[in-house]
Tab-separated table of C-alpha atoms in Angstrom:
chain	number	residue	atom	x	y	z
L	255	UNK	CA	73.244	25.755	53.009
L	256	UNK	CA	76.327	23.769	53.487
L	257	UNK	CA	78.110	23.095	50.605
L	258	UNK	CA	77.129	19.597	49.751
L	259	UNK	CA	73.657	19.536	50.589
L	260	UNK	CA	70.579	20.813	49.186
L	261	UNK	CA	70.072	24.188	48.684
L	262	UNK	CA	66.475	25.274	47.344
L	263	UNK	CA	65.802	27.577	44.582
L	264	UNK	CA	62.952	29.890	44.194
L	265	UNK	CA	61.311	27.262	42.075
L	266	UNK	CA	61.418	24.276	45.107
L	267	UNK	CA	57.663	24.801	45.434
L	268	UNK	CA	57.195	24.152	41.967
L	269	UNK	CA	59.646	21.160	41.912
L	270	UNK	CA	62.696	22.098	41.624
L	271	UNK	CA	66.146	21.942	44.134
L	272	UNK	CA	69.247	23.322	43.538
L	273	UNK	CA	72.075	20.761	44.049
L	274	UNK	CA	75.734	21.109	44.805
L	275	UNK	CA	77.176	22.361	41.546
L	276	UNK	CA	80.344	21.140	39.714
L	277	UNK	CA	83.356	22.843	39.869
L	278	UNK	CA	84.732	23.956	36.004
L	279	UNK	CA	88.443	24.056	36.254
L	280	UNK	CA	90.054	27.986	36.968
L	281	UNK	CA	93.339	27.215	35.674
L	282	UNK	CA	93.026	25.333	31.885
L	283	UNK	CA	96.796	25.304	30.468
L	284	UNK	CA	98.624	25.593	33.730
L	285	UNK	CA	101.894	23.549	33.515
L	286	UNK	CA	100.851	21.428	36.383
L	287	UNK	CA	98.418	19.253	34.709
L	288	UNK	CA	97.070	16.096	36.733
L	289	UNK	CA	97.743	12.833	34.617
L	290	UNK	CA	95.133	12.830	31.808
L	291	UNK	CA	92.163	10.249	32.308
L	292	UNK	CA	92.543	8.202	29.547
L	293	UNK	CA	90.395	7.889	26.368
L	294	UNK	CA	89.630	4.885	24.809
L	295	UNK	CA	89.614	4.628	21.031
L	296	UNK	CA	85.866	4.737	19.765
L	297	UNK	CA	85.151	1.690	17.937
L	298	UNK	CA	81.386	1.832	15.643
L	299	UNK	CA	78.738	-0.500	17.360
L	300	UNK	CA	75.608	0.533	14.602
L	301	UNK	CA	74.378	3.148	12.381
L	302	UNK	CA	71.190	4.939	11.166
L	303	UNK	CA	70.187	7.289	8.819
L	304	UNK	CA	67.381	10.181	8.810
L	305	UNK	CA	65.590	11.867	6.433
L	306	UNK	CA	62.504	14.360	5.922
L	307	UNK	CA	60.332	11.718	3.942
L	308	UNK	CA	61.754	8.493	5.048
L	309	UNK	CA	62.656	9.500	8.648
L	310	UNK	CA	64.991	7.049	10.792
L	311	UNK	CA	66.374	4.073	8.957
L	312	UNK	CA	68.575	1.405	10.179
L	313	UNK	CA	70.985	1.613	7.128
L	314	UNK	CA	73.975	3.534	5.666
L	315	UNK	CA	71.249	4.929	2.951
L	316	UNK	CA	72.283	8.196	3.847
L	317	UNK	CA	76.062	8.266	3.721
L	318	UNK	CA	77.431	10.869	1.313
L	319	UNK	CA	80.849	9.928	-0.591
L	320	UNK	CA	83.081	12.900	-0.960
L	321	UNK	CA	83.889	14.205	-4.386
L	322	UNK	CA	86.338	16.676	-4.273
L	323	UNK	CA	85.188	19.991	-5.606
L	324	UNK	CA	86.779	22.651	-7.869
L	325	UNK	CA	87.435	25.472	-6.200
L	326	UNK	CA	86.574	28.301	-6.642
L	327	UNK	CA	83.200	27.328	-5.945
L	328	UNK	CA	80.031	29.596	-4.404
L	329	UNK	CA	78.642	28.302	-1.466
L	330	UNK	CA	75.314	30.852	-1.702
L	331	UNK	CA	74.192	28.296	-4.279
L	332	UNK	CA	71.059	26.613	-3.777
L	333	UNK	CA	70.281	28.867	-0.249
L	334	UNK	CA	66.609	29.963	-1.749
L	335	UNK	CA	65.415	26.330	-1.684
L	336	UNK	CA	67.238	25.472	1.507
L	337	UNK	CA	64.986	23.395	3.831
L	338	UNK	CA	65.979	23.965	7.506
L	339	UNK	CA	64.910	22.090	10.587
L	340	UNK	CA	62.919	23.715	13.400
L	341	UNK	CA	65.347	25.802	15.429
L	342	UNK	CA	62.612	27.116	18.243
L	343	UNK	CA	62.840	23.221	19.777
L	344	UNK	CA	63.750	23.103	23.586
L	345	UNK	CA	64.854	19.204	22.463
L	346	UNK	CA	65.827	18.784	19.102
L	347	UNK	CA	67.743	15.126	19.231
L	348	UNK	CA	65.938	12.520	20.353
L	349	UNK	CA	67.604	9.283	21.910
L	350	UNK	CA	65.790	6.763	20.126
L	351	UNK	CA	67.440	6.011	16.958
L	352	UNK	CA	70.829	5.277	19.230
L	353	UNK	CA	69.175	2.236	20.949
L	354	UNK	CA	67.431	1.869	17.783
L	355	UNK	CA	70.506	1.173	16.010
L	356	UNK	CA	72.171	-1.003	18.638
L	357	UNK	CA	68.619	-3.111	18.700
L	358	UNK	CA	68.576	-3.313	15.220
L	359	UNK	CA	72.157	-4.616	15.268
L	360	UNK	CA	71.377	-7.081	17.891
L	361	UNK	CA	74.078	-5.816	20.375
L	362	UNK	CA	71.283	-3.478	22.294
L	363	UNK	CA	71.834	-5.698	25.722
L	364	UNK	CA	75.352	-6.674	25.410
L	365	UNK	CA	76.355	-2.754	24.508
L	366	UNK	CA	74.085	-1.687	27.284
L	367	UNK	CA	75.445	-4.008	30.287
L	368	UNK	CA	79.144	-2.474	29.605
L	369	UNK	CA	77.739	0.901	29.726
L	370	UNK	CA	78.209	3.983	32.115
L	371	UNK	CA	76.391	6.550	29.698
L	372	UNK	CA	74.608	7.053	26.733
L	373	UNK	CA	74.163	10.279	24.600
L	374	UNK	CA	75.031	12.058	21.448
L	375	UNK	CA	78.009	12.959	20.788
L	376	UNK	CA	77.491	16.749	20.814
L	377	UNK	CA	76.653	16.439	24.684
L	378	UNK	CA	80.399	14.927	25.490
L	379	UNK	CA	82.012	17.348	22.644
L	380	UNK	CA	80.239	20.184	25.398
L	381	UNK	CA	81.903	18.759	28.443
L	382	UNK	CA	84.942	18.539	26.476
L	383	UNK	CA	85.769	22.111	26.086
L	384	UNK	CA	83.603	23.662	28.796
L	385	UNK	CA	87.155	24.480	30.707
L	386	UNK	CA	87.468	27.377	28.066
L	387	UNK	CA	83.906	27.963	26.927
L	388	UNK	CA	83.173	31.895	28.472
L	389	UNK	CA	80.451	32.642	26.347
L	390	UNK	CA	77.844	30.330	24.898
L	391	UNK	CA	75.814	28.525	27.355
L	392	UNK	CA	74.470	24.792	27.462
L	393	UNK	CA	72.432	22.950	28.891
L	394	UNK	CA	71.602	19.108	28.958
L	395	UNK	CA	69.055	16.625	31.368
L	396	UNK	CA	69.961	13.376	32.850
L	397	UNK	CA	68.412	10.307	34.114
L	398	UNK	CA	70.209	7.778	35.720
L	399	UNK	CA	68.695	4.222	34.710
L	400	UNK	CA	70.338	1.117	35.993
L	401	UNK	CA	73.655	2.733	37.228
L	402	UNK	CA	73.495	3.978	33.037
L	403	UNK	CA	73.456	7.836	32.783
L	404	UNK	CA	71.235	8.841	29.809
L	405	UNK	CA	72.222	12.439	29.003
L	406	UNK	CA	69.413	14.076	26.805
L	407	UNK	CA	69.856	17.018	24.437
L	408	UNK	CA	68.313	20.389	25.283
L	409	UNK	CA	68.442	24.031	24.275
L	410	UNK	CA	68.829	26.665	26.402
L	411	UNK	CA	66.147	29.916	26.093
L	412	UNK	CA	69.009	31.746	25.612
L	413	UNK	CA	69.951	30.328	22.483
L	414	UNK	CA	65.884	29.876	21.513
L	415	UNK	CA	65.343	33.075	21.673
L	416	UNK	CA	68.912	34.327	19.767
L	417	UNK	CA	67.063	31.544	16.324
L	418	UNK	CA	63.795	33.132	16.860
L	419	UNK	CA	65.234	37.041	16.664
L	420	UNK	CA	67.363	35.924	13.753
L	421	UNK	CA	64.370	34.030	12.025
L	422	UNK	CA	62.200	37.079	12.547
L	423	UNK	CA	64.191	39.941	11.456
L	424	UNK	CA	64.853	40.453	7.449
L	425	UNK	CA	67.730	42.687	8.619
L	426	UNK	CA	69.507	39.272	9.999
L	427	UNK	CA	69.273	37.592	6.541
L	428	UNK	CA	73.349	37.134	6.093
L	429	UNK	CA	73.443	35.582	9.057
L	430	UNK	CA	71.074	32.994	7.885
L	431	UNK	CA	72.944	32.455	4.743
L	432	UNK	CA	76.259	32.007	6.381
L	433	UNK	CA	74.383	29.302	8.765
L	434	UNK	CA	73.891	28.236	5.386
L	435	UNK	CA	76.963	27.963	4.309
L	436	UNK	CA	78.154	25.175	6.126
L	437	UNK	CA	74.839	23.029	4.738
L	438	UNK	CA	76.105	23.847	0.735
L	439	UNK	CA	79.754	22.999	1.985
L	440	UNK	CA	78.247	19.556	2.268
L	441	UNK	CA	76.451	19.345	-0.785
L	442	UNK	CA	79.322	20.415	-2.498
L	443	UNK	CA	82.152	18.009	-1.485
L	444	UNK	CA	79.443	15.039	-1.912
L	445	UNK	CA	76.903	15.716	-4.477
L	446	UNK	CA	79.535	15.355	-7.864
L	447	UNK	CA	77.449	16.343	-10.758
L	448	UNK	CA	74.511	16.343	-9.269
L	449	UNK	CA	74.963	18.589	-6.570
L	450	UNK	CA	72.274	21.348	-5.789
L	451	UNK	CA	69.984	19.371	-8.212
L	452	UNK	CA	67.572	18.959	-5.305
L	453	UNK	CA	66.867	21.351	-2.562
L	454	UNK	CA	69.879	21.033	0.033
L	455	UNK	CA	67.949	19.873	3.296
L	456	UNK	CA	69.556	19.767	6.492
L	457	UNK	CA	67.551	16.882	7.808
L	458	UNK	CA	69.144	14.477	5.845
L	459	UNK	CA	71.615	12.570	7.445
L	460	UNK	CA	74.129	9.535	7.922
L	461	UNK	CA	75.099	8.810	12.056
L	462	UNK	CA	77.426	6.358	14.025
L	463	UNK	CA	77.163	5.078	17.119
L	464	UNK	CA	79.901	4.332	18.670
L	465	UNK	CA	81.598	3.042	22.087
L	466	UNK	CA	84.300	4.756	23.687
L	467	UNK	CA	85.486	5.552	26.962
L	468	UNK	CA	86.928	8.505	29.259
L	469	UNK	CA	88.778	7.554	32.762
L	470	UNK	CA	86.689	4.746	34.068
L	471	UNK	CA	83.367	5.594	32.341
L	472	UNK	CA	82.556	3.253	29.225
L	473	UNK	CA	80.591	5.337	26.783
L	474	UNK	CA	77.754	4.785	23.500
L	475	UNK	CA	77.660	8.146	21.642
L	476	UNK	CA	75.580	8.605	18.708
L	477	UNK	CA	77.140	11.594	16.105
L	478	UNK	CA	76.409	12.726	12.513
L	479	UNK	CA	78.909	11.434	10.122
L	480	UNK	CA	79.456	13.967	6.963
L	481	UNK	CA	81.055	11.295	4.202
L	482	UNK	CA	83.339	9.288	3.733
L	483	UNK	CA	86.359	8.730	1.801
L	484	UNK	CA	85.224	6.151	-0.540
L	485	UNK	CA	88.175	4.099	0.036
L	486	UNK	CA	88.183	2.824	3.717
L	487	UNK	CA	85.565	1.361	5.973
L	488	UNK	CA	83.621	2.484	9.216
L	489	UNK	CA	85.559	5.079	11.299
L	490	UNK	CA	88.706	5.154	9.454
L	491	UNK	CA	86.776	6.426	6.368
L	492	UNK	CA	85.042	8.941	7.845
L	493	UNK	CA	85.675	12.313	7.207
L	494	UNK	CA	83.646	16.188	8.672
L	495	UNK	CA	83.465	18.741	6.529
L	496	UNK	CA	83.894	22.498	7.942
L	497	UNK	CA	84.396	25.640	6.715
L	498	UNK	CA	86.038	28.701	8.168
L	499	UNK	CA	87.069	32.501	6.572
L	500	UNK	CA	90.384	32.638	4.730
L	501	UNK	CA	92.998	33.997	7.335
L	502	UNK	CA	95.497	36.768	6.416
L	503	UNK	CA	96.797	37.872	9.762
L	504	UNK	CA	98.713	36.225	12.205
L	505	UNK	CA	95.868	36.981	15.531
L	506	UNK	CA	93.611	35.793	12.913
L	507	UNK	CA	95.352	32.250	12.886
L	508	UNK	CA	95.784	32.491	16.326
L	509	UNK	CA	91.832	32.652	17.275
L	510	UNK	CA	91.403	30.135	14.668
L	511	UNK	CA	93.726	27.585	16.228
L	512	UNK	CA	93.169	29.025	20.227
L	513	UNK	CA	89.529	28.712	19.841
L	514	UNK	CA	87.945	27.167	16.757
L	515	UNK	CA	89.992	24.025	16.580
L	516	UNK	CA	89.231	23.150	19.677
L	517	UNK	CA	85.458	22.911	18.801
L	518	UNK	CA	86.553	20.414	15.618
L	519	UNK	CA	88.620	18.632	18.102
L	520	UNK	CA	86.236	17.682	20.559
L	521	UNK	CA	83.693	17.059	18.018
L	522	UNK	CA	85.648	14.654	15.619
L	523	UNK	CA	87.489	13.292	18.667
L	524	UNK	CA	84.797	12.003	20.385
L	525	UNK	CA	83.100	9.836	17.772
L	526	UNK	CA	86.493	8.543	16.206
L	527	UNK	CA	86.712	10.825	12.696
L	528	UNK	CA	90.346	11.287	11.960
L	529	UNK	CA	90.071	13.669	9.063
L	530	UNK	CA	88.478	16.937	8.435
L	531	UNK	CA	87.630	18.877	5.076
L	532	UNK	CA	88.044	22.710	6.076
L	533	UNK	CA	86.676	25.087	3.122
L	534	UNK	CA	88.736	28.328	3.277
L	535	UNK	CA	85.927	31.433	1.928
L	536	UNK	CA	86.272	34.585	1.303
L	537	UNK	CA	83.264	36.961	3.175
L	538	UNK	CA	81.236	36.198	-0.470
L	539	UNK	CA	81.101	32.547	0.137
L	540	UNK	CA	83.098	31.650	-1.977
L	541	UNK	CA	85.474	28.480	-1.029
L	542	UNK	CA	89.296	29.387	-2.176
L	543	UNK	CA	90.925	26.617	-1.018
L	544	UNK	CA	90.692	23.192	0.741
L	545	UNK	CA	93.062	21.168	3.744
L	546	UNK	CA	93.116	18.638	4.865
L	547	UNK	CA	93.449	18.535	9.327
L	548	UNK	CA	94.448	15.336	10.933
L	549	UNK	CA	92.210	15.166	14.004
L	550	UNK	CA	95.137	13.925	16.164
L	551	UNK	CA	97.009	16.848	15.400
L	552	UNK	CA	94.917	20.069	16.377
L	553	UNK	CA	96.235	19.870	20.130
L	554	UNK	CA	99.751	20.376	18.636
L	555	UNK	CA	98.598	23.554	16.715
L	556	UNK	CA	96.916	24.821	20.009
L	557	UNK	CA	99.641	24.214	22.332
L	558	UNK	CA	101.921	27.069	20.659
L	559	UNK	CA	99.214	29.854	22.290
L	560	UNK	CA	99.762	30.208	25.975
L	561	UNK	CA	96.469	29.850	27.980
L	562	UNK	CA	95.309	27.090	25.095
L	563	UNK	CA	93.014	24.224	25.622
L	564	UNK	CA	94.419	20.615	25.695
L	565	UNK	CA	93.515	17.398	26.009
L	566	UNK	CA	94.211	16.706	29.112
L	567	UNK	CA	91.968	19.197	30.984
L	568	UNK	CA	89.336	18.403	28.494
L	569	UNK	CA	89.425	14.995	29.201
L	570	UNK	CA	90.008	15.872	32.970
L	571	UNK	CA	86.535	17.824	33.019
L	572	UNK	CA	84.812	15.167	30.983
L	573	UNK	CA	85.704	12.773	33.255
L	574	UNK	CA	84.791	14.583	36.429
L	575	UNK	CA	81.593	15.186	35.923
L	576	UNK	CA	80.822	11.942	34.770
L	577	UNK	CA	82.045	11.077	38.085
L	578	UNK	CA	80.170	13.310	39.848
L	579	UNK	CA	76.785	13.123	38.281
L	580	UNK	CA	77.517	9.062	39.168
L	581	UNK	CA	78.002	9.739	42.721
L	582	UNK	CA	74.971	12.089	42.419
L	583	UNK	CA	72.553	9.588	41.655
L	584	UNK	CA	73.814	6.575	43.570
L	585	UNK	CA	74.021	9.051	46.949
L	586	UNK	CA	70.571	9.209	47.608
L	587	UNK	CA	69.894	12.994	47.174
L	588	UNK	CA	67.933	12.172	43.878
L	589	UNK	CA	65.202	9.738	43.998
L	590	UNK	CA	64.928	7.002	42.080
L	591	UNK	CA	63.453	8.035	38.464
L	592	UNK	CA	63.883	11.707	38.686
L	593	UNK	CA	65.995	13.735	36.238
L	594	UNK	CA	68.340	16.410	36.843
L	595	UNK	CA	69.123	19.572	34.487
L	596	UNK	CA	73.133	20.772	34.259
L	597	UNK	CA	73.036	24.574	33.466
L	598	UNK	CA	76.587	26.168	32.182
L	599	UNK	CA	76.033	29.726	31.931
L	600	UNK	CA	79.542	31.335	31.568
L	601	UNK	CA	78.589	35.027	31.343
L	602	UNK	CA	76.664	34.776	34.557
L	603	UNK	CA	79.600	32.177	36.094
L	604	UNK	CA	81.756	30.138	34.517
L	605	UNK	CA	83.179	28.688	37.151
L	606	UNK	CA	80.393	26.111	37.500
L	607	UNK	CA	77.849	23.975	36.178
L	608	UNK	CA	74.533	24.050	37.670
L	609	UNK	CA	72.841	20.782	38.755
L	610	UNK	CA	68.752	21.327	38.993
L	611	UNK	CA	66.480	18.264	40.286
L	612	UNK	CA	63.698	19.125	38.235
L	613	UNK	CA	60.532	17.419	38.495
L	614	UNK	CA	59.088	19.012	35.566
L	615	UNK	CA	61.831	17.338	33.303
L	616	UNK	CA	59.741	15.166	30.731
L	617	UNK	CA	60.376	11.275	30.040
L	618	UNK	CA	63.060	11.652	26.924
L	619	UNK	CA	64.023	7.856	27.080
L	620	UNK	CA	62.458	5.244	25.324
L	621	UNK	CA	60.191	2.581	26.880
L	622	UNK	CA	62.196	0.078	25.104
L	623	UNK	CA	65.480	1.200	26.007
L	624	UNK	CA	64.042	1.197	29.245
L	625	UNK	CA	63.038	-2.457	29.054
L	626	UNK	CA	66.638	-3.073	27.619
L	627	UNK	CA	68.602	-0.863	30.322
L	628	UNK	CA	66.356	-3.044	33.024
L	629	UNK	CA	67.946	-6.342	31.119
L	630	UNK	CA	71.355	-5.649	31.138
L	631	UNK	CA	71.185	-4.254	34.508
């Protein structure tokens, strides 16, 4: 088919139509960099917490303050009563607590009828460094509602199915720990003295939503917040917690800063967090030492690695498929109230994201933001 229309799967009969994919940039890094479409400084709208027994409340109730740690310290501690989430769930994040929060705030219309798009954060952190991303895959659906594209969270089979032979096999059991890890890194820069005195549980949580903005598209993002500094309020005491292997070779600092940091970077970015924790451990767990990254800075520590990500091309991408799934919807080619899937599968071709009308694609937004998109439209 000609490039630009329809071209139809094996699946049409079942509902589903291949559309003209987006382009994922060949060149990140080149000198010649278009100007950068701009990003507008996230500013927090609401918040919510979650929890296993009280689920989603409209509240700070669940943000941790950080108490430094002593190091050395043994992040192992407390795995054996670890309580994990479900990792075999096709959609594990759903959108309701974000318009939840903004209702319960009383800025639900007024947030919506500025909007472009709403989703969690870890769908724009994604787009963000897709222009370098040549091996894990993602996957996310959309539904434009009202001119407002509502990007939902969802798992690919690939990665399913990687949880479910790691879940199922006792010889994968460090691998499970060091998932861990990051968990007990948590507890252990916010818990103080009481820290590990009840089972760590990774369902337990403190989010922001926030507005923000890339090139002409005027964003809500929901994202987990990890503490907070005790000091200052809303974004600018916010602070993620990460940890990462103590380095002692210079390729090894390289990879860290060519490819890790940009992961942090989009994440934090995104959502407004200035500051990040990183744990330094040793291949026992054990944390030997703690920094401090300024957010703002990580492009700098990139850019001395030729073929590095920046900002710009992140932003760049971001931006043009925003644009693009936009012109999608209001082109005709998807009917009214259908919802399309984006597939980036680098190891089969990075060079584009698939875009799937899918009619099989459940309902993942909320009657009432529904009712509340429809009033601000």
């Amino acid at each position: 088919a000609p490039r630009g229309g329809f071209r139809l799967g094996s699946d049409a009969m079942g509902g589903e139509a291949q559309l003209p994919p987006i382009r994922v940039r060949d060149d990140p890094g080149a000198d010649n960099l278009p100007r950068s479409a701009p990003y507008r400084e996230p500013v927090e709208l609401a918040c919510f917490s979650k929890s296993r027994h009280a689920g989603v409340t409209y509240d700070s109730s669940m943000l941790k303050q950080y108490a430094r740690p002593s190091v050395p310290f043994d992040l192992s501690e407390g795995f054996d009563t670890f309580r994990d989430r479900d990792r075999d769930v096709a959609r594990p994040a759903a959108l309701d607590p974000i318009f939840g929060a903004l209702r319960a705030k009383g800025v639900e219309d007024k947030e919506l009828a500025a909007a472009d798009v709403v989703t969690w954060r870890g769908n724009f952190a994604k787009l963000l460094s897709t222009p370098w991303n040549n091996r894990e895959p993602w996957h996310m659906e959309c539904e434009a509602v009202h001119d407002v594209l509502v990007l939902n969270v969802l798992e690919p089979e690939e990665s399913l199915a990687k949880e479910r032979r790691r879940n199922s096999d006792p010889a994968r059991h460090r691998e499970k720990l060091m998932c861990y890890w990051g968990f007990s890194f948590e507890e252990a820069c916010t818990g103080g003295s009481n820290k590990y005195a009840e089972p760590v549980d990774c369902l337990d949580a403190f989010c922001a939503v926030v507005r923000a903005g890339v090139g002409r598209h005027r964003l809500v993002l929901g994202g987990e917040v990890d503490c907070w500094d005790g000091e200052k309020g809303g974004l600018p005491g916010y602070v993620e917690l990460k940890t990462t292997r103590v380095m002692d070779a210079h390729i090894q600092v390289a990879r860290f800063e060519r490819d890790k940091l940009l992961k942090w970077w989009a994440q934090s970015f995104a959502v407004g967090v200035r500051r990040i924790l990183v744990g330094f451990r040793d291949d026992d767990g054990f944390v030997r030492k703690l920094q401090t990254l300024d957010t703002l800075k990580l492009p700098g520590y990139a850019a001395r690695h030729a073929g590095a990500w920046d900002p710009k091309t992140a932003l760049n991408f971001a931006d043009k498929v925003l644009t693009e799934l936009k012109e999608l919807f209001g082109s005709g080619k998807v009917p009214a109230g259908s919802r399309v899937r984006l597939e980036y599968e680098p190891r089969r071709d990075k060079n584009e994201v698939r875009v799937v009308l899918d009619s099989a694609i459940p309902d993942f937004i909320p009657a009432e933001a529904r009712h509340a998109l429809a009033r601000a439209a």
